[in-house]
């Protein structure tokens, strides 16, 4: 998924229905690939084979440190 993908304008968090932000992959290999992130609820949703996994159970709660890192990696 690219930062200018029009799909990003209509995708919403399944829990609070708010905007999701594209998080680009980190340089380190241990980091998960691109994902969609809801900074309000601190939940990350994976993108698998280009398909966002937006079921509530697919979302992962992130720690404070991960939250700060994801904010830095959000696409402009």
Tab-separated table of N, CA and C in Angstrom:
chain	number	residue	atom	x	y	z
A	1	UNK	N	0.852	-1.167	0.000
A	1	UNK	CA	0.000	0.000	0.000
A	1	UNK	C	0.901	1.233	0.000
A	2	UNK	N	0.503	2.224	-0.764
A	2	UNK	CA	1.297	3.453	-0.880
A	2	UNK	C	0.627	4.573	-0.080
A	3	UNK	N	1.422	5.528	0.412
A	3	UNK	CA	0.858	6.623	1.212
A	3	UNK	C	-0.219	7.436	0.489
A	4	UNK	N	-0.166	7.481	-0.849
A	4	UNK	CA	-1.159	8.268	-1.586
A	4	UNK	C	-2.331	7.414	-2.101
A	5	UNK	N	-2.436	6.183	-1.620
A	5	UNK	CA	-3.513	5.285	-2.036
A	5	UNK	C	-4.863	5.867	-1.596
A	6	UNK	N	-5.813	6.046	-2.524
A	6	UNK	CA	-7.121	6.604	-2.158
A	6	UNK	C	-7.882	5.744	-1.150
A	7	UNK	N	-7.556	4.469	-1.082
A	7	UNK	CA	-8.206	3.579	-0.127
A	7	UNK	C	-7.974	4.042	1.317
A	8	UNK	N	-6.824	4.662	1.564
A	8	UNK	CA	-6.530	5.146	2.915
A	8	UNK	C	-7.516	6.205	3.386
A	9	UNK	N	-8.132	6.908	2.459
A	9	UNK	CA	-9.096	7.945	2.828
A	9	UNK	C	-10.407	7.369	3.347
A	10	UNK	N	-10.715	6.120	2.990
A	10	UNK	CA	-12.003	5.556	3.392
A	10	UNK	C	-11.894	4.455	4.444
A	11	UNK	N	-10.691	3.931	4.660
A	11	UNK	CA	-10.530	2.896	5.678
A	11	UNK	C	-10.686	3.512	7.066
A	12	UNK	N	-11.328	2.777	7.959
A	12	UNK	CA	-11.536	3.271	9.321
A	12	UNK	C	-11.277	2.149	10.317
A	13	UNK	N	-10.923	2.532	11.512
A	13	UNK	CA	-10.718	1.582	12.590
A	13	UNK	C	-12.050	0.896	12.899
A	14	UNK	N	-12.055	-0.424	13.031
A	14	UNK	CA	-13.314	-1.115	13.312
A	14	UNK	C	-13.856	-0.842	14.716
A	15	UNK	N	-13.031	-0.302	15.601
A	15	UNK	CA	-13.475	-0.064	16.968
A	15	UNK	C	-14.033	1.335	17.187
A	16	UNK	N	-13.289	2.372	16.761
A	16	UNK	CA	-13.791	3.737	16.992
A	16	UNK	C	-14.208	4.453	15.711
A	17	UNK	N	-14.100	3.767	14.574
A	17	UNK	CA	-14.504	4.304	13.264
A	17	UNK	C	-13.713	5.542	12.846
A	18	UNK	N	-12.571	5.768	13.489
A	18	UNK	CA	-11.727	6.912	13.157
A	18	UNK	C	-10.704	6.565	12.086
A	19	UNK	N	-9.997	7.583	11.643
A	19	UNK	CA	-8.996	7.444	10.587
A	19	UNK	C	-7.844	6.552	11.035
A	20	UNK	N	-7.357	5.775	10.084
A	20	UNK	CA	-6.165	4.963	10.286
A	20	UNK	C	-5.016	5.583	9.509
A	21	UNK	N	-3.797	5.368	9.996
A	21	UNK	CA	-2.607	5.928	9.362
A	21	UNK	C	-1.711	4.791	8.895
A	22	UNK	N	-1.158	4.943	7.704
A	22	UNK	CA	-0.222	3.954	7.165
A	22	UNK	C	1.103	4.093	7.892
A	23	UNK	N	1.626	2.969	8.372
A	23	UNK	CA	2.934	2.925	9.015
A	23	UNK	C	3.860	2.180	8.073
A	24	UNK	N	4.917	2.846	7.675
A	24	UNK	CA	5.867	2.250	6.741
A	24	UNK	C	6.795	1.287	7.460
A	25	UNK	N	7.323	0.280	6.756
A	25	UNK	CA	8.226	-0.683	7.393
A	25	UNK	C	9.478	-0.002	7.922
A	26	UNK	N	9.972	-0.511	9.032
A	26	UNK	CA	11.223	-0.006	9.602
A	26	UNK	C	12.400	-0.637	8.878
A	27	UNK	N	13.558	-0.076	9.101
A	27	UNK	CA	14.766	-0.606	8.476
A	27	UNK	C	15.175	-1.946	9.094
A	28	UNK	N	14.882	-2.138	10.397
A	28	UNK	CA	15.279	-3.364	11.090
A	28	UNK	C	14.404	-4.526	10.636
A	29	UNK	N	15.007	-5.688	10.520
A	29	UNK	CA	14.284	-6.872	10.045
A	29	UNK	C	13.277	-7.396	11.076
A	30	UNK	N	13.467	-7.083	12.372
A	30	UNK	CA	12.569	-7.608	13.396
A	30	UNK	C	11.216	-6.910	13.377
A	31	UNK	N	11.149	-5.735	12.801
A	31	UNK	CA	9.903	-4.974	12.791
A	31	UNK	C	8.905	-5.602	11.828
A	32	UNK	N	7.609	-5.530	12.167
A	32	UNK	CA	6.611	-6.044	11.233
A	32	UNK	C	6.568	-5.185	9.983
A	33	UNK	N	6.060	-5.728	8.877
A	33	UNK	CA	5.957	-4.936	7.647
A	33	UNK	C	4.938	-3.825	7.825
A	34	UNK	N	4.611	-3.163	6.739
A	34	UNK	CA	3.679	-2.042	6.837
A	34	UNK	C	2.384	-2.450	7.531
A	35	UNK	N	1.767	-1.467	8.161
A	35	UNK	CA	0.547	-1.712	8.921
A	35	UNK	C	-0.291	-0.445	8.921
A	36	UNK	N	-1.518	-0.567	9.394
A	36	UNK	CA	-2.376	0.592	9.625
A	36	UNK	C	-2.435	0.795	11.129
A	37	UNK	N	-2.398	2.064	11.549
A	37	UNK	CA	-2.296	2.352	12.978
A	37	UNK	C	-3.340	3.361	13.412
A	38	UNK	N	-3.944	3.088	14.554
A	38	UNK	CA	-4.875	4.009	15.187
A	38	UNK	C	-4.178	4.547	16.441
A	39	UNK	N	-3.636	5.776	16.374
A	39	UNK	CA	-2.909	6.304	17.527
A	39	UNK	C	-3.821	6.642	18.710
A	40	UNK	N	-5.096	6.832	18.467
A	40	UNK	CA	-6.019	7.155	19.561
A	40	UNK	C	-6.200	5.965	20.501
A	41	UNK	N	-6.340	4.771	19.920
A	41	UNK	CA	-6.518	3.556	20.714
A	41	UNK	C	-5.222	2.766	20.865
A	42	UNK	N	-4.172	3.218	20.177
A	42	UNK	CA	-2.868	2.539	20.168
A	42	UNK	C	-3.010	1.091	19.700
A	43	UNK	N	-3.678	0.940	18.547
A	43	UNK	CA	-3.861	-0.385	17.945
A	43	UNK	C	-3.283	-0.406	16.539
A	44	UNK	N	-2.539	-1.476	16.266
A	44	UNK	CA	-1.921	-1.677	14.954
A	44	UNK	C	-2.650	-2.827	14.264
A	45	UNK	N	-2.979	-2.605	12.974
A	45	UNK	CA	-3.650	-3.613	12.153
A	45	UNK	C	-2.701	-4.009	11.027
A	46	UNK	N	-2.429	-5.293	10.860
A	46	UNK	CA	-1.477	-5.718	9.829
A	46	UNK	C	-2.045	-5.584	8.417
A	47	UNK	N	-1.129	-5.482	7.472
A	47	UNK	CA	-1.462	-5.544	6.053
A	47	UNK	C	-0.771	-6.795	5.528
A	48	UNK	N	-1.557	-7.778	5.103
A	48	UNK	CA	-1.022	-9.062	4.652
A	48	UNK	C	-1.266	-9.187	3.157
A	49	UNK	N	-0.186	-9.330	2.404
A	49	UNK	CA	-0.274	-9.431	0.945
A	49	UNK	C	-1.071	-8.276	0.346
A	50	UNK	N	-0.879	-7.081	0.901
A	50	UNK	CA	-1.538	-5.894	0.386
A	50	UNK	C	-2.971	-5.707	0.846
A	51	UNK	N	-3.461	-6.596	1.706
A	51	UNK	CA	-4.851	-6.524	2.173
A	51	UNK	C	-4.873	-6.157	3.655
A	52	UNK	N	-5.466	-5.009	3.996
A	52	UNK	CA	-5.557	-4.634	5.413
A	52	UNK	C	-6.454	-5.607	6.185
A	53	UNK	N	-5.979	-6.054	7.330
A	53	UNK	CA	-6.726	-6.971	8.185
A	53	UNK	C	-7.416	-6.124	9.259
A	54	UNK	N	-8.667	-5.767	9.036
A	54	UNK	CA	-9.343	-4.797	9.891
A	54	UNK	C	-10.425	-5.392	10.788
A	55	UNK	N	-10.326	-6.651	11.100
A	55	UNK	CA	-11.219	-7.223	12.096
A	55	UNK	C	-10.732	-6.780	13.480
A	56	UNK	N	-11.633	-6.513	14.412
A	56	UNK	CA	-11.195	-6.102	15.748
A	56	UNK	C	-10.171	-7.065	16.364
A	57	UNK	N	-10.353	-8.361	16.140
A	57	UNK	CA	-9.423	-9.348	16.694
A	57	UNK	C	-8.055	-9.303	16.022
A	58	UNK	N	-7.959	-8.722	14.829
A	58	UNK	CA	-6.680	-8.631	14.115
A	58	UNK	C	-5.802	-7.519	14.664
A	59	UNK	N	-6.412	-6.554	15.330
A	59	UNK	CA	-5.664	-5.432	15.870
A	59	UNK	C	-4.828	-5.851	17.064
A	60	UNK	N	-3.682	-5.190	17.195
A	60	UNK	CA	-2.764	-5.506	18.278
A	60	UNK	C	-2.514	-4.246	19.092
A	61	UNK	N	-2.702	-4.347	20.398
A	61	UNK	CA	-2.418	-3.224	21.296
A	61	UNK	C	-0.910	-3.060	21.367
A	62	UNK	N	-0.424	-1.815	21.330
A	62	UNK	CA	1.021	-1.589	21.366
A	62	UNK	C	1.415	-0.909	22.675
A	63	UNK	N	2.660	-1.106	23.064
A	63	UNK	CA	3.197	-0.507	24.283
A	63	UNK	C	3.503	0.972	24.042
A	64	UNK	N	3.853	1.677	25.106
A	64	UNK	CA	4.197	3.098	24.998
A	64	UNK	C	5.398	3.311	24.078
A	65	UNK	N	6.408	2.455	24.209
A	65	UNK	CA	7.600	2.584	23.359
A	65	UNK	C	7.260	2.326	21.894
A	66	UNK	N	6.469	1.288	21.639
A	66	UNK	CA	6.054	0.993	20.264
A	66	UNK	C	5.216	2.141	19.698
A	67	UNK	N	4.368	2.713	20.520
A	67	UNK	CA	3.529	3.836	20.088
A	67	UNK	C	4.404	4.980	19.578
A	68	UNK	N	5.430	5.336	20.333
A	68	UNK	CA	6.329	6.419	19.923
A	68	UNK	C	7.032	6.085	18.609
A	69	UNK	N	7.461	4.835	18.472
A	69	UNK	CA	8.135	4.412	17.240
A	69	UNK	C	7.176	4.456	16.057
A	70	UNK	N	5.953	3.998	16.246
A	70	UNK	CA	4.974	4.000	15.154
A	70	UNK	C	4.623	5.428	14.735
A	71	UNK	N	4.552	6.348	15.675
A	71	UNK	CA	4.276	7.747	15.326
A	71	UNK	C	5.371	8.301	14.415
A	72	UNK	N	6.616	7.892	14.641
A	72	UNK	CA	7.737	8.355	13.801
A	72	UNK	C	7.669	7.758	12.399
A	73	UNK	N	7.114	6.544	12.300
A	73	UNK	CA	7.085	5.832	11.017
A	73	UNK	C	5.819	6.067	10.219
A	74	UNK	N	4.875	6.849	10.736
A	74	UNK	CA	3.637	7.092	9.989
A	74	UNK	C	3.947	7.872	8.716
A	75	UNK	N	3.303	7.461	7.638
A	75	UNK	CA	3.500	8.122	6.338
A	75	UNK	C	2.964	9.536	6.420
A	76	UNK	N	3.642	10.469	5.759
A	76	UNK	CA	3.175	11.881	5.777
A	76	UNK	C	1.863	12.068	5.038
